[in-house]
XYZ file of C-alpha atoms in Angstrom:
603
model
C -138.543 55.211 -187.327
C -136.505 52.327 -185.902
C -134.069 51.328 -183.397
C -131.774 49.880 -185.949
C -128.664 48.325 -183.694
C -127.688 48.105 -179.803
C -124.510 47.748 -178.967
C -123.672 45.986 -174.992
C -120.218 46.025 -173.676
C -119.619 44.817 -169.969
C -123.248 44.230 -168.840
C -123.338 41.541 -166.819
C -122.857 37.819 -168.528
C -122.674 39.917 -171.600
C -119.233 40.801 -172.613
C -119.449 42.250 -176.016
C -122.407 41.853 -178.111
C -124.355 43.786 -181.042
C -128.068 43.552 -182.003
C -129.064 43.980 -185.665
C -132.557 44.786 -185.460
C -135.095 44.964 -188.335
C -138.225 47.066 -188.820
C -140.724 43.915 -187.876
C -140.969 41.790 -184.848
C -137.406 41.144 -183.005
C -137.504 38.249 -180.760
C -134.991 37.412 -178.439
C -134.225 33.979 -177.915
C -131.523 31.816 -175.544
C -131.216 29.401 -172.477
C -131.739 30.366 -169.182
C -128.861 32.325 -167.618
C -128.053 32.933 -170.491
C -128.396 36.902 -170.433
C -131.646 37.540 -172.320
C -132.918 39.830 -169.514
C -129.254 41.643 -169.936
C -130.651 42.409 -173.249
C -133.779 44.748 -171.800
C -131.917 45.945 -168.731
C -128.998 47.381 -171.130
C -132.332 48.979 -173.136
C -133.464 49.941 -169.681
C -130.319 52.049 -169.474
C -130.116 53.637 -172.696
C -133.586 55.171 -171.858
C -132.641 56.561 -168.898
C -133.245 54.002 -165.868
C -131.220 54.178 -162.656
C -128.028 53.031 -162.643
C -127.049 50.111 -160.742
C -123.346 48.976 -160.282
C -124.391 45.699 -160.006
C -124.993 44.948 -163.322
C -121.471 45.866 -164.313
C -119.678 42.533 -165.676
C -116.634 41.426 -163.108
C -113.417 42.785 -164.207
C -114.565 45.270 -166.695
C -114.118 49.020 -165.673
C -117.335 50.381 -166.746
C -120.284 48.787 -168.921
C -121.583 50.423 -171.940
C -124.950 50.605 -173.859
C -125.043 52.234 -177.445
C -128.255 52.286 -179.094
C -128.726 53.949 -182.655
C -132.199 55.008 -184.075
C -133.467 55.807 -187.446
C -135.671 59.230 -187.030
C -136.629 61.961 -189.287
C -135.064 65.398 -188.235
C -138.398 66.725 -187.324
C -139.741 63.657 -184.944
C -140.011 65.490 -181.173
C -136.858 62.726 -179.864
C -134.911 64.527 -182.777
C -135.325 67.991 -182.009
C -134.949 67.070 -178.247
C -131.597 65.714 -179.284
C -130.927 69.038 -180.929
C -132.139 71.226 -178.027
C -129.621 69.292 -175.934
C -126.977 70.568 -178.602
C -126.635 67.055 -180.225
C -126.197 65.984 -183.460
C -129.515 64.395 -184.965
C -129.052 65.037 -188.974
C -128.760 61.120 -189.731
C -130.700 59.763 -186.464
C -129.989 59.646 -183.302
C -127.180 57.924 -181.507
C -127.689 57.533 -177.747
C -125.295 55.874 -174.820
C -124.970 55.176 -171.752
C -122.139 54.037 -169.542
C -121.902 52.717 -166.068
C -118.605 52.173 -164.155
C -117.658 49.976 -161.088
C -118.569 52.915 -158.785
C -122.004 53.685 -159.833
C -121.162 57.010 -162.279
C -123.491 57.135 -164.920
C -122.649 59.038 -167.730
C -125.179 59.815 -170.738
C -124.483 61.066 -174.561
C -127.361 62.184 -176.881
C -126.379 62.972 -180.738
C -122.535 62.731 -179.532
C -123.043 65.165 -177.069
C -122.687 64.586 -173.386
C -126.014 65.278 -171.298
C -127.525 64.827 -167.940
C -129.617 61.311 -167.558
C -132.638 62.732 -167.176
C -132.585 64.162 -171.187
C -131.764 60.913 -172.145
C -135.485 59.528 -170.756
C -136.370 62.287 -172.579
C -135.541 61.477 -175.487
C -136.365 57.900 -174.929
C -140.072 58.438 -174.317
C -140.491 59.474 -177.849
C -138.746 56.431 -178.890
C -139.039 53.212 -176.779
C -142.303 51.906 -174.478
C -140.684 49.128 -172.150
C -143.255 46.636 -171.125
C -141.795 44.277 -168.627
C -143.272 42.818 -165.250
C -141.086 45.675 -163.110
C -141.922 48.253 -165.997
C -145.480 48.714 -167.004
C -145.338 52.337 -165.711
C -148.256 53.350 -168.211
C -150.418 51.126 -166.311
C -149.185 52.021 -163.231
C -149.597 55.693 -163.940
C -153.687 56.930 -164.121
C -152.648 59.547 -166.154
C -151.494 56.896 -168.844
C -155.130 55.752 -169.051
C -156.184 58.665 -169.945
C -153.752 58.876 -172.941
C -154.089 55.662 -173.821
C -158.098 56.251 -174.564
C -157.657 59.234 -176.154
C -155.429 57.736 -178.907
C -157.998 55.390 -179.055
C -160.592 57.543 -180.002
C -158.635 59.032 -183.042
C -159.729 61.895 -185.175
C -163.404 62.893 -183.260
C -161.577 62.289 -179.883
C -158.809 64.843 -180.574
C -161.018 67.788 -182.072
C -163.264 67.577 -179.072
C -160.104 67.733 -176.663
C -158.409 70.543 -178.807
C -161.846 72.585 -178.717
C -162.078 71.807 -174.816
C -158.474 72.498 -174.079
C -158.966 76.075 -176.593
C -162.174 77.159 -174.024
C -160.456 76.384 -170.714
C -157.354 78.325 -171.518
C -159.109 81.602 -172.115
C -161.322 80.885 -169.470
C -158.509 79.951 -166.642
C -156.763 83.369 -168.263
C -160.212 85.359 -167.630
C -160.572 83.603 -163.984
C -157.110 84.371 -162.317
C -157.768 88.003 -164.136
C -161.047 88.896 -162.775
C -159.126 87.400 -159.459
C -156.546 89.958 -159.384
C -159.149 92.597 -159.896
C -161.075 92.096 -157.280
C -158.781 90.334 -154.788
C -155.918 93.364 -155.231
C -158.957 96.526 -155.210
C -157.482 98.638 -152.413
C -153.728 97.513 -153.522
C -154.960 98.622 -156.723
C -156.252 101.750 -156.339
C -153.566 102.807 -154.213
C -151.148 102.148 -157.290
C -153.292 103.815 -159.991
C -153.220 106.962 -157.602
C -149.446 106.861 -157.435
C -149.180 105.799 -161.280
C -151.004 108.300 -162.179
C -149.160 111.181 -159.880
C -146.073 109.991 -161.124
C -147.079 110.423 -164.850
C -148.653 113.649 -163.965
C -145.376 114.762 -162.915
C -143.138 113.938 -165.554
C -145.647 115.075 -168.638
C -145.863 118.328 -167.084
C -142.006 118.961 -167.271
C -142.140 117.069 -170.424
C -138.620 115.641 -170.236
C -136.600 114.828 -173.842
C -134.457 111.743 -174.201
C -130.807 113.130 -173.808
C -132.122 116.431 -172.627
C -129.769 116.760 -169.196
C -126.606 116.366 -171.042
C -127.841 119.293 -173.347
C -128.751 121.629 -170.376
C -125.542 120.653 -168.593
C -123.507 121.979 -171.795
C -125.312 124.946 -172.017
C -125.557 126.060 -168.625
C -121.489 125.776 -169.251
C -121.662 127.969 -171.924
C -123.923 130.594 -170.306
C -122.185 130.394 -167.713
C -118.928 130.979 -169.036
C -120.310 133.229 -171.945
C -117.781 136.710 -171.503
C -114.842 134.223 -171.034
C -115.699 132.731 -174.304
C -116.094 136.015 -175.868
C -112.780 137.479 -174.979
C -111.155 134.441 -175.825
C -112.114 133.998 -179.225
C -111.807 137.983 -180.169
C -107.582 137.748 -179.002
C -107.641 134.791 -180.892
C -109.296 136.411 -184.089
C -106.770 139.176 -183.286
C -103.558 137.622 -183.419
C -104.485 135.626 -186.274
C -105.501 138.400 -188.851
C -105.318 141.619 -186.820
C -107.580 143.781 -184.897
C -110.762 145.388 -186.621
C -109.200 148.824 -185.263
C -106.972 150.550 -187.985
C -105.445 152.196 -185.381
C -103.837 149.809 -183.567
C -101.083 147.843 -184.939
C -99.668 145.057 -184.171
C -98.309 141.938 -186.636
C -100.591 139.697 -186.657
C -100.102 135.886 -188.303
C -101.514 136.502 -191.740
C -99.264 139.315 -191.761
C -95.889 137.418 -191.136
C -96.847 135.040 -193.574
C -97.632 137.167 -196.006
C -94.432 138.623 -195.672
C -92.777 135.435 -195.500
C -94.532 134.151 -198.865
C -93.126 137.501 -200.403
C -89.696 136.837 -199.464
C -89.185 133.337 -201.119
C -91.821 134.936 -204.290
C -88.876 136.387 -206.541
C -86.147 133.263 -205.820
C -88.957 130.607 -206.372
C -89.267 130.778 -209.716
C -86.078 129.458 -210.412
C -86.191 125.833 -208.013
C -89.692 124.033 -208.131
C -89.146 122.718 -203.996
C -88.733 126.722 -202.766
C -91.718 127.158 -204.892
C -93.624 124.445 -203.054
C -92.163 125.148 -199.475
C -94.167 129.160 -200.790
C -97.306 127.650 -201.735
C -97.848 125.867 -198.207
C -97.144 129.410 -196.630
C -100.098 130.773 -198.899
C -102.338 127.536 -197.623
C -101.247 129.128 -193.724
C -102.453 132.347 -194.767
C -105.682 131.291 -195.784
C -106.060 128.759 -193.201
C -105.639 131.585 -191.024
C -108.180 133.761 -192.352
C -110.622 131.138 -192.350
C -109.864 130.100 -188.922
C -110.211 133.405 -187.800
C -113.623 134.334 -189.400
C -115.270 131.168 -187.947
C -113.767 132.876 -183.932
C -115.337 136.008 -185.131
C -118.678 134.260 -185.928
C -118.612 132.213 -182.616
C -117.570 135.519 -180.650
C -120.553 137.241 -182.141
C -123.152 133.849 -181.637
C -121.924 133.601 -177.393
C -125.132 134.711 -176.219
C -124.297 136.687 -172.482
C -127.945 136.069 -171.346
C -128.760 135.622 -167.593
C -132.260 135.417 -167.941
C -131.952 131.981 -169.831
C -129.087 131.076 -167.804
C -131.787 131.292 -164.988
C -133.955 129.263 -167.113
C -131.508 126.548 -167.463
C -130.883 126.035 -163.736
C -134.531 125.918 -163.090
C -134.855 123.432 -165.711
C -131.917 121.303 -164.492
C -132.930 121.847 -160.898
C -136.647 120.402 -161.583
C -135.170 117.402 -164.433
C -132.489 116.246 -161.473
C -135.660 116.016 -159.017
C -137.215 113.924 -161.385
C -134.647 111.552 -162.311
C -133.530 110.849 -158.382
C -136.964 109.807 -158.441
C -137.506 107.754 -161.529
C -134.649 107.060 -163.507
C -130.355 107.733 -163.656
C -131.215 109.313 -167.036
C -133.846 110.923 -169.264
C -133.688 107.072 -171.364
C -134.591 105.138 -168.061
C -136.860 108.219 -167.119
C -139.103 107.520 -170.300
C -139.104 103.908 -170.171
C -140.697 104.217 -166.870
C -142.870 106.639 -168.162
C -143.910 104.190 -170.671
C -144.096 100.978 -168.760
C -145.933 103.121 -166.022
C -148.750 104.332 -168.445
C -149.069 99.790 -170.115
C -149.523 99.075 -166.225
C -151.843 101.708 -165.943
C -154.020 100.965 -168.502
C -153.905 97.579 -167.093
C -155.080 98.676 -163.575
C -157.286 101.234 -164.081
C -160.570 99.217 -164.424
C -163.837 100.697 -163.824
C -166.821 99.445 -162.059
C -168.016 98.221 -166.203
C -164.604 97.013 -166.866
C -165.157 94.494 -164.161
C -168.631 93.718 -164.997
C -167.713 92.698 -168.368
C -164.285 90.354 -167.609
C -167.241 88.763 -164.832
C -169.690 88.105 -166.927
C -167.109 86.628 -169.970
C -165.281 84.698 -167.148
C -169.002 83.035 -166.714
C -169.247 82.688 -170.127
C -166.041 80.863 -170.515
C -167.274 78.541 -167.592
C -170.631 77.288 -168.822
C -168.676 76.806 -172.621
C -166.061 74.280 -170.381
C -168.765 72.876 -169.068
C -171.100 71.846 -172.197
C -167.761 71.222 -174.398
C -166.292 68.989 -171.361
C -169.513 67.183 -171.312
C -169.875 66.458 -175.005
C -165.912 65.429 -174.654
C -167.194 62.860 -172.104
C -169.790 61.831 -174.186
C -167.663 60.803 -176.663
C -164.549 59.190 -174.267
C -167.464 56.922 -172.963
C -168.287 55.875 -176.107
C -164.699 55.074 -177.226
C -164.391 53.254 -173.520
C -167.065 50.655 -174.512
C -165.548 50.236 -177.742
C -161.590 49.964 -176.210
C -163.223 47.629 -173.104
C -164.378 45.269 -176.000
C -161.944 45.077 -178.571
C -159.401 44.457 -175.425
C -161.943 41.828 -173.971
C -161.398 40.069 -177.678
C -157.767 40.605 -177.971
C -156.883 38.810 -173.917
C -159.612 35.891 -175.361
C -156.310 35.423 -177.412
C -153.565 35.351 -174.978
C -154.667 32.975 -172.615
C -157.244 35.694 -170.302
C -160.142 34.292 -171.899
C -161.887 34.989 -168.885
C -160.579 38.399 -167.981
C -162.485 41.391 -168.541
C -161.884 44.837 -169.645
C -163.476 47.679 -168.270
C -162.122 51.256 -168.778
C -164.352 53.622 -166.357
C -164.502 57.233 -167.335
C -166.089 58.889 -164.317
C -166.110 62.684 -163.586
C -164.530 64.272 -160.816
C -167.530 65.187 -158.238
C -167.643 68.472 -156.930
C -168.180 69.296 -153.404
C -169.976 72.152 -152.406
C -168.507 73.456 -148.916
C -165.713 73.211 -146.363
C -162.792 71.431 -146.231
C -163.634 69.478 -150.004
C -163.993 72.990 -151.513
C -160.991 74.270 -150.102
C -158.873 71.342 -151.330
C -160.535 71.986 -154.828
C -159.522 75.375 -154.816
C -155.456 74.506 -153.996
C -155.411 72.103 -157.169
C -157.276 74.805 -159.274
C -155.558 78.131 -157.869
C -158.958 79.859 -156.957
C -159.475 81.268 -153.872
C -162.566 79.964 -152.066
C -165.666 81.937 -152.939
C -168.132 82.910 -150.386
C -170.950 82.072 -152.665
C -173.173 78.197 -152.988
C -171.122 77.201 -155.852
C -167.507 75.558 -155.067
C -164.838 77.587 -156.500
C -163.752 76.411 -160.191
C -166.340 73.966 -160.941
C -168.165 73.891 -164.045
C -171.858 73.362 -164.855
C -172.998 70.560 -166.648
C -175.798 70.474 -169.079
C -177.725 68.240 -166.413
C -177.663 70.933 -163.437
C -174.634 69.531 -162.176
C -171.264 70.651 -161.154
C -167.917 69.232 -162.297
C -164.525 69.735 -161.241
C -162.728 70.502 -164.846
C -158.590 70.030 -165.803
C -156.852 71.319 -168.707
C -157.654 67.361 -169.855
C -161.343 67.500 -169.369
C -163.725 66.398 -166.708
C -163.130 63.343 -166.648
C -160.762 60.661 -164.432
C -160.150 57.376 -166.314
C -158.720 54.310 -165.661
C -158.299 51.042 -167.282
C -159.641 47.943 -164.701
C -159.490 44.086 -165.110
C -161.753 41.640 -163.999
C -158.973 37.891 -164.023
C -161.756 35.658 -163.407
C -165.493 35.719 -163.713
C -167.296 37.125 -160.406
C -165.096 39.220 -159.669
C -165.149 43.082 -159.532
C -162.828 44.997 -161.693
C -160.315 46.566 -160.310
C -157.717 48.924 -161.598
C -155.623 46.799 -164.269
C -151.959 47.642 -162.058
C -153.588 45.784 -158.883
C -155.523 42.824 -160.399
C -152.988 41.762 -162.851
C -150.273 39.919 -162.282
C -146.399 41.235 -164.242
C -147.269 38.404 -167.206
C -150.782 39.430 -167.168
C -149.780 42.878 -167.172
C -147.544 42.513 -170.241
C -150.605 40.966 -172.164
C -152.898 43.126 -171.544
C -150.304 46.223 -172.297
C -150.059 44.292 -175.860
C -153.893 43.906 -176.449
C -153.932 47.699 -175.638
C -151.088 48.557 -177.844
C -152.901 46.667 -180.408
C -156.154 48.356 -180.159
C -155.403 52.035 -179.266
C -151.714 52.529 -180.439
C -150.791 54.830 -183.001
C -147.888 55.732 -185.246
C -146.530 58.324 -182.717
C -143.993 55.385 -180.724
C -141.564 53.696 -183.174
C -140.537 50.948 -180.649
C -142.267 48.629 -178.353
C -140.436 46.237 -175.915
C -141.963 43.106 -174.435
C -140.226 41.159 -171.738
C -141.815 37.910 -170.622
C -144.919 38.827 -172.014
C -145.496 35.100 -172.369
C -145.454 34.192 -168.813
C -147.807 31.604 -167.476
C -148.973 30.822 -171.604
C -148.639 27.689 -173.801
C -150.348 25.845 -176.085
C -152.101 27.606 -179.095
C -152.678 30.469 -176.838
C -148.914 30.608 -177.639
C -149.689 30.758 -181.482
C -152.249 33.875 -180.863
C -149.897 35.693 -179.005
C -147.345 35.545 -182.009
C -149.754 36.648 -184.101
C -151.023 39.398 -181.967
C -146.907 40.548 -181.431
C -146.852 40.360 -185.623
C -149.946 42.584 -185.980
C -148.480 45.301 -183.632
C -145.204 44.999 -185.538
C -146.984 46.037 -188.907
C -147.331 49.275 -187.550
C -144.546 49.586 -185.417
C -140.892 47.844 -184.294
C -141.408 44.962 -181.953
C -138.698 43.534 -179.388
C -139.781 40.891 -177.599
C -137.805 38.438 -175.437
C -139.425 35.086 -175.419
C -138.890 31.551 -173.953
C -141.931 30.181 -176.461
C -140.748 28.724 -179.818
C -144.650 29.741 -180.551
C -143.776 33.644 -180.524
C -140.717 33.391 -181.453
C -141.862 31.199 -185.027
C -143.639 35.042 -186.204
C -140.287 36.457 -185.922
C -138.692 38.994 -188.871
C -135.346 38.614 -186.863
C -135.132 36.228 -184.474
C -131.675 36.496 -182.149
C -129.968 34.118 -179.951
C -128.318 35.032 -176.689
C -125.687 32.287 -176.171
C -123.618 31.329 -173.166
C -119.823 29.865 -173.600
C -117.427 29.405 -171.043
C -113.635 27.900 -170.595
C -114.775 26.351 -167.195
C -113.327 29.990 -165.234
C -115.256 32.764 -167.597
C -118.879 32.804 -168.787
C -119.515 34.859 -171.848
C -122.594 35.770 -173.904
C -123.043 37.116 -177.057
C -126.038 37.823 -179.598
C -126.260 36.623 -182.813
C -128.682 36.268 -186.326
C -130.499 33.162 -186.584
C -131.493 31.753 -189.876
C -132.696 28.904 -191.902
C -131.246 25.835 -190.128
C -129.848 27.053 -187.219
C -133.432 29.128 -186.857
C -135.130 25.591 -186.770
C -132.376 24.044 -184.428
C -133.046 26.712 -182.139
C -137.063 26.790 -182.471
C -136.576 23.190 -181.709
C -134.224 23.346 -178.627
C -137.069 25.773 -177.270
C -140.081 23.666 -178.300
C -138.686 19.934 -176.910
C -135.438 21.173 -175.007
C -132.869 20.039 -177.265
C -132.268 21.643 -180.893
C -131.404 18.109 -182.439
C -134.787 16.310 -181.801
C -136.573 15.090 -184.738
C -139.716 15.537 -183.382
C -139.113 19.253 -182.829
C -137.687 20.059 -185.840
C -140.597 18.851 -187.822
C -142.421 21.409 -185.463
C -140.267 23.771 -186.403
C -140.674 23.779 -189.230
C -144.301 23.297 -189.682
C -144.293 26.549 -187.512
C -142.308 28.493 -189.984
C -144.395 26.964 -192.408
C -147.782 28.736 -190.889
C -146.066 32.058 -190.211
C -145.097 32.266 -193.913
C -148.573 31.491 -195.201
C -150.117 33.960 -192.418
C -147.702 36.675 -193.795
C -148.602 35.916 -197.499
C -152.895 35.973 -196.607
């Protein structure tokens, strides 16, 4: 999983340029002005960040960022892209455009989309850390991720059989809530429920059933009408039953027709066939008219049932003004009635029972969000350390580490229990607990989250003496960036393909310098690295290292990105290590430089 090229068109000194990266460390290397932090703004863009006219280049309608990345189908950016109705079978391609007047347009998997899915789909990708952007230090809830990683495995079967208990208990809790907050709503609907249901199985309705009345109470109605009909109709087709009466009927005249062409068509095979159809009249005829005698003799002339019909009808209508157009929506309400019912209809046990497993539910949050404590504070100490020894390499010798896990306290009356209620949607109790706290193993009460019990957050101690305070306040953006890399280092995982440092160096020289290369080429063993750098240091541990250079005819400045290698990599580690890329001096340190970072990456 890589970000494998970005492509910059129109972005400020930047007219055109394209970024090969490789699957290493990436550093970013040019003079100042030169359009290096053009570089992470355009990245900025492409993972969502606000728009700003501003950094469109003079005289060019629109700018545009296109970034490709190398995912697997099933990585959560992927199937975001997908979701969104992208395209994300051979990675992802993302862009981003911004014209003169501030529209922003975004594309995800060749499919346009609002902005917002493109941060989306960047958070899976891409972690920015820049002075303006350390937003996982900036946000507490990031701390609390950011240990948890840490504490692998152990960590994350604790928090899965935490999270398992609190869900079943926050379903049994706004249950047992509706129960006993909704009892006179409630009992008013089970005795309305169960009048209603009372009412329809006692007529017993059938699905279909009124269109089946309503043609019979036709028929009955209609039933002598029907009779006579069908008895002239039997008549004129094959005669009346009475010998008496005569009168030619059709079978009769076709008979005699079929006689009359009988002797001549023998002798032409058409008249013959033009006689045959008269016989298929004649026995059409009699068949036709034995089914009217059948249906004459099946018209039942019954008022009693025709009186049995109406009643019917009378009592199904009343029922389905009520309940339903039709028998179909009739029975549906029938059956949703009779789910809600069963729902409702609690009894005085009932409700003991879904009380006493809503309690049980609460002490298991409690003892499982203790022991999940127990084992973030171990994984704290551990993380506060192995940061402490990571910052003792990038020039914070002195700074220390200290990532408090404290639990939320719980208040026990007034206005604090009423403000604990809001955030956990549970109404405030009349009893001496606070609503939704849990008990601890100790006696005491906690305030739980889906999370756990705890609030963390990551402080720093700059210089000796001095208290820690939460890392966002007492660092400063360059001090920010390093510690975001020592924690990268020591709780990152495999789940972020892509890490971005901007001026991460700021404020460091020296073989502090020379650590923090090597602590940006550990990270990138696991994971891409882009970092922009001023410090021919970093920038020695570089897989790819790329230039941003400036040109100009004396009217237009231009930059563009290119691949540094072999010479021109030591003429530009040199320009950055004594200012100018043809000094002797520097080149020899070049080189010696590229010299160590070969036999570091062979040990």
């Amino acid at each position: 999983m890589t970000l494998r090229r970005i492509r910059i068109q129109g972005l400020g000194v930047i007219d055109e340029a394209e970024l090969d990266l490789s699957p290493g460390l990436n550093v970013i290397t040019g003079e100042t002005g030169a359009g290096k932090t053009m570089v992470v703004s355009g990245l900025g863009l492409l993972l969502g960040a606000r728009a700003d006219a501003g950094l469109v280049r003079s005289g060019t309608p629109q700018a545009v960022v296109e970034g490709e990345v190398d995912v697997p189908a099933d990585h959560p950016a992927a199937r975001r892209v997908t979701e969104a109705g992208g395209d994300a079978s051979d990675g992802v391609l993302l862009v981003r455009t911004v014209a003169t007047e501030g529209r922003s347009r975004a594309y995800v998997g060749g499919r346009s989309a609002p902005v917002a899915v493109l941060a989306e789909v960047g958070q899976h990708l891409v972690a920015v850390h820049g002075q303006a952007d350390q937003w996982r230090l900036r946000d507490a809830e990031q701390h609390r991720i950011l240990l948890d990683t840490a504490g692998g495995p152990e960590l994350a079967a604790a928090l899965e059989a935490y999270e398992e208990v609190f869900d079943a208990w926050q379903a049994a809790r706004h249950r047992l809530v509706e129960v006993v907050r909704g009892a006179a709503e409630r009992s008013l609907r089970v005795d309305v429920l169960r009048a209603a249901l009372t009412e329809i199985d006692g007529l017993d309705p059938q699905e279909g059933e009124e269109d089946d009345l309503r043609a019979e109470s036709e028929r009955l109605s209609h039933a002598e009408e029907l009779q006579t009909a069908s008895w002239a109709a039997h008549d004129a087709l094959v005669g009346p039953d009475d010998p008496g009466v005569d009168v030619a009927s059709v079978a009769q005249l076709v008979s005699t027709a079929s006689s009359a062409l009988a002797p001549a068509a023998a002798h032409d095979p058409e008249l013959d066939a033009l006689r045959r159809r008269l016989d298929e009249i004649g026995y059409l005829a009699s068949d036709l008219a034995s089914d009217l005698s059948g249906y004459a003799a099946g018209v039942d002339v019954d008022a009693e049932r025709l009186d049995a019909v109406h009643r019917r009808r009378a009592d199904l209508t009343a029922l389905l003004r009520r309940f339903g157009p039709t028998t179909r929506e009739l029975l549906r309400f029938a059956r949703e009635a009779r789910d809600e019912l069963s729902r409702l209809d609690l009894s005085a046990d009932d409700v003991d029972e879904l009380a006493r497993r809503t309690e049980s539910l609460r002490v298991q949050v409690g003892r499982l969000g203790a022991q999940l404590s127990s084992v973030r504070e171990e994984t704290a100490r551990r993380v506060g350390r192995e940061v402490g020894e990571e910052l003792s390499h990038l020039a914070m010798g002195t700074a220390e580490v200290v990532v408090h896990v404290g639990r939320r306290p719980a208040a026990a009356t007034g206005p604090d229990a009423r403000a604990q209620s809001r955030e956990t949607d549970e109404p405030t109790s009349s009893g001496d607990e606070p609503p939704g706290t849990v008990p601890l193993p100790d006696g005491r009460q906690a305030v739980p989250r889906r999370h756990g019990l705890d609030d963390v957050e990551i402080r720093l101690s700059a210089n000796p003496g001095a208290p820690p305070r939460s890392v966002a306040r007492a660092a400063s953006g360059g001090e920010l960036s390093r510690v975001m890399l020592a924690l990268e280092v020591v709780c990152g995982d495999d789940s972020l393909p892509t890490y971005v440092f901007d001026e991460v160096d700021a404020g460091v020289g020296g073989s502090a310098a020379l650590d923090l290369g090597a602590r940006l080429a550990r990270l990138a063993r696991t994971a891409q690295v882009v970092v922009v750098t001023h410090l021919g240091q970093v920038a020695a541990y570089a897989d790819r290292h790329l230039v941003v250079r400036k040109s100009s005819d004396g009217q237009v400045t231009r930059s563009d990105v290119v691949v540094v290698d072999g010479a021109d990599r030591e003429s530009e580690l040199a320009r950055m290590l004594g200012g100018v890329a043809d000094s002797r001096a520097a080149t020899e340190h070049a080189r010696e430089l590229l010299a160590r970072r070969g036999l570091e990456a062979r040990a």
